[in-house]
XYZ file of C-alpha atoms in Angstrom:
600
model
C 63.007 76.638 -105.445
C 60.085 74.330 -105.696
C 59.239 71.305 -105.078
C 60.997 68.609 -107.549
C 58.159 68.176 -109.948
C 57.801 66.841 -113.032
C 54.935 69.383 -115.139
C 54.926 71.724 -117.546
C 54.286 75.180 -115.754
C 53.775 75.609 -111.968
C 53.069 76.933 -108.523
C 58.610 78.270 -101.275
C 56.517 78.974 -101.292
C 56.563 76.529 -104.341
C 57.731 75.294 -107.380
C 58.592 73.020 -109.063
C 61.622 70.934 -111.242
C 62.111 67.992 -113.365
C 61.773 65.779 -115.489
C 62.813 67.456 -118.660
C 62.041 71.747 -117.277
C 65.401 70.750 -114.705
C 67.091 67.966 -113.064
C 69.338 65.910 -113.634
C 66.562 63.527 -115.381
C 65.908 59.953 -115.462
C 69.882 59.963 -114.628
C 71.043 56.086 -114.297
C 74.745 55.361 -114.538
C 75.566 52.183 -115.283
C 79.150 52.526 -114.398
C 78.542 51.951 -110.233
C 79.456 54.190 -107.490
C 82.408 55.105 -106.729
C 84.032 58.743 -106.673
C 87.215 59.693 -108.854
C 89.463 62.144 -109.058
C 87.356 63.609 -111.970
C 83.837 63.330 -111.242
C 81.655 66.246 -110.472
C 82.368 67.981 -107.085
C 82.515 66.329 -103.668
C 80.557 67.521 -101.156
C 83.515 68.602 -99.512
C 84.948 70.554 -102.791
C 81.303 72.133 -102.750
C 81.276 73.225 -98.642
C 83.969 75.209 -99.965
C 82.748 76.496 -102.905
C 79.043 77.926 -101.198
C 80.431 81.553 -99.096
C 77.597 83.204 -97.674
C 76.129 85.638 -100.608
C 77.652 89.312 -100.351
C 75.809 92.270 -101.268
C 77.742 94.492 -104.033
C 77.901 98.437 -104.266
C 77.639 100.583 -107.601
C 80.710 99.812 -108.344
C 80.468 95.906 -108.295
C 77.297 97.135 -110.459
C 78.414 99.512 -113.043
C 78.803 97.706 -116.583
C 80.460 97.025 -118.667
C 80.550 92.668 -117.568
C 84.475 91.848 -117.278
C 86.229 90.817 -120.906
C 86.401 86.815 -121.424
C 89.448 86.320 -122.662
C 89.477 84.587 -126.194
C 86.081 85.549 -125.908
C 84.932 86.871 -130.463
C 81.544 87.754 -131.677
C 79.471 86.591 -134.388
C 77.534 82.954 -135.309
C 74.369 81.730 -133.500
C 73.993 79.239 -130.786
C 71.960 76.818 -131.370
C 69.521 75.093 -127.974
C 68.543 71.588 -127.770
C 65.119 70.671 -125.551
C 62.765 68.918 -125.081
C 60.011 70.752 -124.613
C 58.947 74.110 -124.781
C 59.435 76.669 -122.572
C 56.942 77.015 -119.250
C 56.837 80.508 -120.191
C 58.830 84.092 -121.332
C 56.562 86.475 -119.020
C 58.737 87.582 -115.803
C 56.577 87.926 -113.479
C 54.514 83.452 -114.778
C 58.647 82.245 -114.566
C 59.230 79.788 -111.506
C 61.064 77.199 -112.631
C 64.723 75.933 -113.799
C 64.052 76.160 -118.281
C 62.369 80.388 -117.955
C 64.821 80.255 -115.236
C 67.543 80.395 -117.972
C 65.463 82.130 -121.096
C 64.852 84.934 -118.422
C 69.182 85.901 -117.343
C 69.349 86.526 -121.689
C 66.400 88.388 -122.368
C 65.196 89.565 -119.309
C 66.364 92.028 -116.393
C 65.188 93.307 -112.681
C 66.356 95.228 -110.264
C 69.040 93.392 -108.697
C 70.818 89.449 -110.003
C 73.969 87.535 -109.059
C 77.541 87.623 -110.185
C 80.050 84.939 -110.564
C 82.934 84.699 -109.753
C 85.135 81.684 -110.528
C 84.984 79.121 -108.307
C 81.378 80.536 -108.027
C 81.179 82.865 -105.410
C 77.879 85.388 -106.244
C 77.338 88.539 -105.664
C 74.328 90.297 -105.031
C 74.154 93.576 -107.981
C 71.426 96.154 -109.175
C 70.625 95.178 -112.319
C 68.857 97.934 -113.865
C 69.593 99.849 -109.773
C 72.474 101.555 -109.216
C 73.633 98.718 -106.352
C 72.179 95.537 -104.950
C 69.820 98.135 -102.099
C 69.975 100.956 -99.610
C 68.197 99.505 -95.857
C 67.306 101.599 -93.077
C 64.495 100.906 -90.403
C 67.066 97.841 -89.323
C 66.069 96.423 -93.051
C 62.359 97.069 -92.674
C 63.323 100.279 -95.813
C 64.652 99.343 -99.087
C 65.381 101.847 -100.950
C 66.885 101.070 -105.370
C 67.979 103.664 -108.011
C 67.724 103.192 -110.771
C 70.303 103.395 -114.079
C 70.775 106.170 -116.110
C 70.568 104.252 -119.866
C 68.056 101.106 -120.098
C 65.432 100.622 -122.358
C 63.396 98.137 -123.842
C 63.908 96.752 -126.770
C 61.359 99.103 -128.159
C 63.409 102.395 -126.608
C 61.517 103.139 -123.363
C 63.021 104.383 -121.227
C 62.756 101.987 -117.955
C 61.303 103.731 -115.241
C 60.444 103.713 -111.477
C 57.157 103.947 -112.999
C 57.483 100.194 -115.077
C 59.365 98.636 -111.087
C 56.256 99.440 -109.570
C 54.119 97.992 -111.725
C 56.217 95.167 -111.482
C 55.668 94.352 -108.337
C 51.628 95.521 -108.145
C 50.788 93.444 -111.135
C 52.235 90.161 -109.597
C 49.075 91.309 -107.843
C 46.991 90.021 -110.341
C 44.701 86.945 -110.769
C 47.232 87.844 -114.881
C 49.932 85.970 -112.510
C 49.543 82.915 -111.282
C 53.065 80.718 -111.779
C 54.764 83.388 -110.289
C 57.084 83.038 -106.904
C 54.549 85.152 -104.237
C 57.815 86.385 -101.566
C 57.507 90.190 -102.137
C 54.219 90.868 -102.085
C 53.712 88.657 -98.726
C 56.668 90.786 -97.539
C 54.675 93.675 -98.588
C 50.811 92.327 -97.867
C 50.453 89.317 -96.277
C 49.884 85.206 -97.054
C 46.570 87.295 -98.064
C 48.039 89.691 -100.781
C 45.852 89.204 -103.481
C 42.961 91.451 -101.371
C 45.260 94.385 -101.583
C 45.246 94.592 -104.984
C 43.172 91.680 -106.560
C 42.961 93.692 -110.109
C 46.175 94.792 -109.763
C 47.571 98.167 -110.960
C 44.934 97.561 -114.302
C 41.433 99.547 -113.219
C 44.488 101.765 -111.853
C 44.202 100.769 -108.343
C 47.353 101.336 -107.015
C 49.529 100.038 -103.447
C 50.024 102.474 -100.581
C 53.313 104.984 -100.733
C 53.097 103.665 -96.866
C 54.688 99.726 -99.031
C 56.097 100.704 -101.681
C 56.907 104.511 -102.112
C 58.395 105.602 -106.360
C 58.249 109.626 -104.687
C 60.440 110.770 -108.518
C 60.898 108.177 -112.084
C 64.064 106.894 -110.277
C 63.790 105.864 -107.326
C 62.273 103.336 -105.714
C 61.117 101.956 -102.288
C 60.046 98.938 -100.041
C 58.685 99.522 -96.708
C 58.259 95.841 -94.533
C 56.641 95.522 -91.444
C 59.486 93.326 -90.121
C 63.322 92.686 -91.512
C 63.937 91.943 -94.853
C 67.014 90.732 -95.290
C 67.109 89.311 -98.541
C 65.235 90.464 -100.511
C 68.206 91.333 -102.525
C 67.985 88.267 -103.853
C 64.822 87.647 -103.524
C 64.389 90.987 -106.415
C 67.241 88.259 -108.408
C 64.304 86.145 -109.266
C 63.913 85.870 -112.841
C 59.815 85.840 -111.623
C 60.358 90.384 -110.553
C 62.187 91.030 -113.234
C 61.274 94.378 -114.792
C 57.199 94.256 -117.879
C 57.793 97.466 -118.998
C 54.239 99.299 -118.006
C 52.921 100.305 -121.659
C 54.060 96.886 -123.167
C 52.199 95.083 -119.905
C 49.207 92.802 -122.564
C 48.207 91.036 -119.573
C 47.939 87.310 -120.630
C 49.142 87.542 -124.422
C 52.124 88.825 -122.589
C 53.266 85.967 -122.207
C 53.689 85.052 -125.955
C 55.395 87.519 -126.840
C 57.492 89.396 -123.350
C 59.702 92.818 -124.352
C 63.043 92.175 -123.634
C 65.584 94.116 -121.944
C 68.984 92.490 -121.842
C 71.278 91.459 -124.816
C 68.058 89.244 -126.850
C 65.160 89.830 -127.403
C 62.299 87.164 -129.597
C 62.506 87.522 -133.840
C 60.042 84.321 -133.819
C 58.571 81.924 -131.935
C 56.713 78.942 -132.805
C 55.072 77.722 -129.883
C 56.174 73.982 -129.489
C 58.797 73.397 -132.414
C 61.282 76.394 -132.190
C 62.287 80.200 -131.029
C 64.741 82.511 -132.602
C 67.034 85.503 -130.176
C 68.632 88.000 -131.786
C 70.524 90.590 -129.775
C 68.565 93.359 -128.760
C 70.297 96.670 -130.905
C 68.716 98.454 -127.147
C 70.475 96.663 -124.665
C 73.572 98.722 -123.387
C 76.190 96.923 -121.758
C 77.036 99.492 -120.294
C 74.223 99.476 -117.635
C 75.055 96.030 -117.194
C 77.824 93.952 -115.228
C 76.751 90.291 -115.522
C 75.837 89.536 -119.167
C 77.529 89.819 -122.458
C 77.087 89.616 -126.082
C 78.788 88.055 -127.869
C 77.074 85.631 -130.367
C 74.495 87.657 -132.943
C 71.602 84.899 -130.884
C 69.974 81.277 -129.860
C 68.505 79.027 -131.926
C 65.308 77.170 -129.740
C 64.322 74.237 -131.130
C 61.906 72.352 -128.594
C 61.026 68.652 -129.759
C 65.038 67.325 -129.246
C 64.274 64.599 -126.153
C 67.612 63.725 -123.958
C 68.822 60.810 -125.970
C 68.830 62.274 -128.762
C 70.518 65.507 -127.812
C 72.929 63.468 -126.094
C 73.308 61.540 -129.071
C 73.888 64.794 -131.040
C 76.689 66.339 -129.018
C 78.314 62.782 -129.071
C 78.697 62.235 -132.707
C 79.194 66.709 -132.434
C 79.217 66.724 -136.134
C 78.156 69.236 -137.958
C 75.216 72.016 -136.210
C 75.677 70.263 -133.362
C 79.809 72.106 -132.389
C 77.210 75.072 -131.737
C 74.624 73.537 -129.496
C 73.897 72.965 -125.954
C 71.656 71.567 -123.370
C 69.539 73.745 -121.496
C 68.521 72.405 -118.636
C 68.056 68.864 -119.643
C 71.092 66.815 -118.602
C 73.426 63.891 -120.487
C 70.797 61.065 -121.281
C 71.548 58.468 -119.013
C 71.591 55.141 -121.107
C 73.946 56.759 -122.746
C 75.555 57.379 -119.291
C 79.029 55.214 -119.915
C 79.071 56.434 -123.384
C 79.935 60.160 -122.403
C 82.361 59.016 -119.859
C 84.229 56.521 -121.412
C 84.885 58.827 -124.471
C 87.536 61.502 -123.604
C 86.358 63.875 -126.551
C 83.165 63.313 -125.011
C 83.465 64.056 -121.426
C 85.748 67.164 -121.939
C 82.496 68.694 -123.432
C 80.903 68.154 -120.079
C 80.585 70.846 -117.311
C 80.085 68.564 -113.739
C 77.793 70.672 -110.610
C 75.448 70.010 -108.011
C 71.907 70.993 -107.928
C 70.179 73.441 -105.315
C 67.638 70.040 -105.317
C 67.565 67.360 -102.087
C 66.076 64.029 -102.390
C 64.132 62.882 -99.035
C 61.158 59.943 -97.897
C 58.848 62.418 -96.211
C 56.766 61.128 -93.221
C 53.067 61.689 -93.145
C 52.925 63.328 -89.814
C 49.174 62.662 -88.992
C 49.261 58.627 -89.814
C 53.302 58.047 -89.059
C 53.406 59.814 -85.345
C 55.946 57.550 -83.514
C 59.920 58.583 -84.065
C 60.858 55.461 -84.064
C 59.557 53.758 -86.354
C 60.907 57.359 -88.841
C 63.933 56.371 -87.608
C 63.612 52.890 -88.351
C 62.627 53.821 -91.660
C 65.024 55.518 -92.035
C 68.153 53.278 -91.573
C 66.650 50.730 -93.647
C 66.405 52.601 -96.643
C 69.587 52.036 -98.848
C 70.228 55.323 -100.514
C 73.482 54.469 -102.191
C 70.939 51.985 -104.132
C 68.811 55.250 -104.608
C 71.363 57.036 -106.655
C 72.953 54.689 -108.653
C 68.385 54.860 -110.098
C 69.067 58.267 -110.726
C 72.639 58.428 -112.630
C 75.253 56.537 -110.122
C 78.136 59.031 -108.844
C 76.615 61.766 -112.254
C 73.310 61.903 -111.032
C 73.525 62.202 -107.105
C 75.498 62.084 -103.951
C 74.432 60.352 -100.816
C 72.183 62.747 -98.273
C 73.613 62.512 -94.409
C 70.807 66.598 -93.957
C 68.114 68.244 -95.361
C 70.526 71.197 -96.752
C 71.538 71.202 -99.717
C 76.194 71.778 -100.715
C 74.438 74.636 -102.779
C 73.441 76.136 -99.306
C 76.028 78.593 -97.628
C 77.959 77.254 -94.345
C 77.652 73.984 -96.359
C 78.483 70.569 -93.302
C 80.157 67.752 -94.909
C 80.381 65.720 -92.138
C 76.908 66.157 -91.025
C 74.957 62.468 -91.116
C 73.257 61.664 -87.906
C 71.948 59.211 -89.238
C 75.711 57.683 -90.013
C 74.462 57.081 -94.263
C 78.275 57.795 -95.263
C 80.230 54.977 -93.866
C 76.332 52.664 -94.346
C 75.576 54.092 -97.453
C 72.765 51.558 -98.327
C 71.245 51.626 -94.846
C 71.334 49.798 -90.979
C 68.407 47.346 -91.699
C 69.094 46.124 -87.900
C 69.189 49.102 -86.514
C 66.086 49.575 -88.412
C 64.864 45.979 -86.775
C 65.641 47.281 -82.828
C 64.193 50.752 -82.963
C 60.714 48.769 -84.355
C 61.080 46.201 -81.862
C 61.862 48.939 -78.885
C 58.916 50.689 -80.861
C 56.658 47.873 -80.341
C 56.040 47.129 -83.652
C 53.740 44.707 -85.296
C 55.760 42.226 -88.420
C 53.458 42.851 -91.151
C 51.984 46.107 -90.596
C 51.028 47.918 -93.425
C 52.387 51.565 -94.606
C 51.174 52.984 -97.510
C 53.486 54.385 -100.398
C 52.854 57.507 -103.047
C 54.796 57.213 -105.621
C 55.314 59.434 -108.866
C 54.703 57.347 -112.086
C 58.143 58.299 -113.808
C 60.852 56.365 -114.376
C 63.056 57.373 -111.773
C 59.945 57.068 -109.460
C 58.803 53.407 -110.495
C 62.741 52.617 -109.799
C 62.903 54.587 -106.339
C 59.600 52.432 -105.300
C 60.785 48.704 -106.279
C 63.404 49.936 -103.868
C 62.092 51.745 -100.770
C 58.960 48.914 -101.153
C 62.136 45.947 -101.056
C 63.876 47.780 -98.211
C 60.964 47.945 -95.078
C 60.127 44.842 -96.641
C 62.878 42.884 -95.348
C 62.485 44.784 -91.644
C 58.785 43.688 -92.093
C 56.768 46.027 -93.490
C 54.115 45.296 -95.674
C 54.265 48.221 -98.631
C 51.517 48.942 -100.110
C 53.038 51.248 -103.178
C 50.170 53.356 -104.618
C 51.243 55.064 -108.514
C 50.027 58.944 -108.842
C 50.014 59.926 -112.369
C 53.397 62.935 -112.984
C 50.793 65.785 -113.391
C 49.060 65.817 -109.589
C 51.796 64.129 -108.046
C 52.729 67.275 -105.837
C 48.856 68.029 -106.349
C 47.738 64.878 -104.322
C 50.203 64.578 -101.589
C 49.841 68.085 -100.672
C 45.918 68.118 -99.685
C 46.159 67.405 -95.865
C 44.080 64.755 -95.851
C 46.041 62.646 -98.255
C 45.556 58.744 -97.870
C 49.716 58.457 -97.462
C 52.040 57.396 -95.023
C 55.207 58.494 -97.256
C 56.234 59.899 -100.581
C 58.755 60.728 -102.122
C 59.393 64.514 -102.737
C 62.014 66.503 -103.749
C 62.416 70.649 -102.944
C 65.957 72.987 -103.903
C 66.066 76.476 -102.561
C 64.391 79.579 -104.639
C 68.208 81.546 -103.565
C 70.851 80.402 -101.745
C 70.238 80.664 -98.419
C 67.922 78.385 -96.380
C 65.040 80.218 -95.462
C 63.742 79.058 -99.024
C 64.422 74.848 -98.038
C 62.628 75.270 -94.337
C 60.471 78.163 -94.319
C 57.975 76.198 -96.895
C 58.390 73.182 -96.509
C 59.499 73.495 -92.682
C 57.453 75.865 -90.908
C 53.973 74.885 -89.526
C 52.455 78.112 -90.313
C 52.593 77.182 -93.246
C 50.424 73.655 -93.007
C 47.271 74.042 -95.366
C 45.702 72.108 -99.030
C 48.072 72.698 -101.586
C 50.829 74.033 -99.515
C 54.996 72.211 -98.592
C 55.009 71.312 -95.760
C 54.329 67.461 -97.187
C 55.276 66.028 -93.548
C 52.663 68.773 -91.902
C 55.178 68.870 -88.888
C 54.658 71.894 -86.703
C 57.230 72.353 -83.523
C 57.379 75.646 -82.254
C 60.950 76.241 -81.420
C 61.750 75.185 -85.643
C 58.608 77.691 -86.294
C 59.867 80.273 -83.030
C 64.093 79.274 -84.740
C 62.419 79.804 -88.570
C 60.967 83.286 -87.776
C 64.042 84.661 -85.297
C 66.351 83.713 -88.729
C 64.404 84.736 -91.206
C 64.346 88.913 -89.267
C 68.097 88.386 -88.678
C 71.461 89.508 -90.615
C 73.242 85.622 -93.454
C 75.641 85.585 -90.689
C 73.516 85.198 -87.613
C 70.744 83.261 -89.517
C 73.284 80.494 -90.147
C 73.914 80.070 -87.168
C 70.209 79.770 -86.338
C 68.653 77.876 -89.945
C 71.058 75.193 -88.242
C 69.775 75.054 -84.964
C 66.439 74.848 -87.281
C 67.701 71.881 -89.283
C 69.672 69.686 -86.089
C 66.221 70.001 -85.017
C 64.368 68.797 -87.540
C 67.320 66.005 -88.624
C 67.359 64.891 -85.620
C 64.933 65.077 -82.312
C 62.208 65.732 -85.409
C 62.031 63.784 -88.816
C 59.491 64.797 -90.237
C 62.340 63.777 -93.464
C 64.124 60.723 -94.447
C 67.612 62.611 -96.073
C 68.031 60.118 -99.270
C 69.995 62.295 -101.771
C 71.553 65.641 -103.701
C 71.328 65.835 -107.496
C 73.276 66.887 -109.304
C 74.056 68.563 -112.835
C 76.002 66.750 -115.955
C 75.284 68.474 -119.770
C 76.936 68.542 -123.236
C 78.501 71.163 -125.190
C 79.769 71.364 -129.109
C 83.256 71.269 -128.986
C 82.376 75.204 -130.855
C 81.109 75.841 -128.132
C 83.923 78.277 -126.092
C 84.291 78.981 -122.537
C 80.813 76.541 -121.198
C 80.885 75.951 -117.723
C 78.694 75.020 -114.627
C 76.957 78.356 -113.054
C 77.002 78.168 -109.220
C 73.581 80.217 -109.537
C 71.712 77.947 -112.344
C 73.113 74.654 -111.777
C 73.477 74.421 -115.835
C 74.872 75.611 -118.351
C 76.787 79.177 -117.964
C 74.785 81.070 -120.296
C 75.693 85.482 -119.242
C 80.068 84.077 -121.107
C 79.002 81.739 -123.831
C 81.133 82.625 -127.314
C 81.915 80.583 -130.507
C 85.148 79.549 -131.020
C 84.805 79.858 -134.807
C 82.426 81.963 -135.171
């Protein structure tokens, strides 16, 4: 799910999310770091929740979605945002704010159904099921449901699905996911259809076949067991062929979901109303309880929090969309019983890590020493304390299936503020010279600046001369993404694109993906890890889980390309008139599918 970035739009291939777009923001809980019984989920709780994703059959994919007890119809929910949506064209969507929006407006071949324990099942969205595989997982066939139309009443056919995939090859699309295109046509997929479908050319039937109006067949040269999850990404939601306006589609997309755009003022506001062409009998996931949503995209994090704490007037019907509780007001929220009961809490899929540039920091003992020296708990405190994060033992988040809460090879759970003596002993073994310079690049965000102070202090205490290099937030990942960057270490964050280690280990640690602009920021290229990645990518989830675990353990214990620092958490506020507000495992934000107003 991309690195945690702070810019308005973008590029596991690889994405962004943070600050106003996605993350816990620059949270800082001033109330200390110990966990209480009413805190957000612990790592153990998350491990118990994150069962492997299931693939649903036709019965699971049939609509309508199960009714919510006590739900009422009518009224508008007010949505608070700090800035405008990054994109509305599905093909361009690869960050969290647009992903939340997509779930209200767009539909794809598949989607996630989430139970009350957070377990996820991929079901057919406009398809009749999660997909039928053959030829050892190289071929996937989808049949389309009857009765799916866009907001203008046009029936969605296989031609629209083909068009949706093929337009991803064109230069019109530059910010969306690349998984399916790469699987079909290789990493240089754009060469296979450089103009997309816009000049009458199509992918050959040997790759993507639509034998009739109701059938879509994907054909790969390798097994692709994760295809149902990839197709559930917002980036692969349907763009009807007749409605496609190329670049302009980003300003006025056509809805297939329960809501459509009635009014849009860029940078200011947007109004969604019911899409009367949406048929609940075709949708096993969504509801249409409220009449619509009023988006305000000029309300900063502090103002959002203040309004929702007060819970007066229109704020009673309001939610935070992808922003979190303002860190400066965190203690107020947690100390106010009325406000605290109106929060949703849970993990986000992001892991913060101190990444080593292996071209420059070549000695593993040096890397291990730095890892031991990091005061992880202090880093957590700088980003919201126990409500903003939790000390990490490894590089895979608690939101992933088969997460192991006991995995902690550097002893961070026992010594969360680091082990400087162990670090000094390793440096001595490595023949380290006191005063050796080390270049630390950091983003000029509030969080980045706070982290820089902590890292600099910790490394200077064990003998380094830290050269702190500030980089503008807008170009941070671009700068550290250069192969010949001049930095030794830098803080990065990464989250899964779907609940599989394949979307973390592959883009960040595959040696075949070392190039300018790629996400292998450490430049790690280990033959054993590379082999394990290729093996896992063709295995069914149960087998793959063991292979991913092997790769993860080798990376952390035997190579150490990045020091695990902390797992991010989420805490959001909502108004007292919002019904059925809950945390979504899928989005790591408030679950939009089942909301209603208690008093419409």
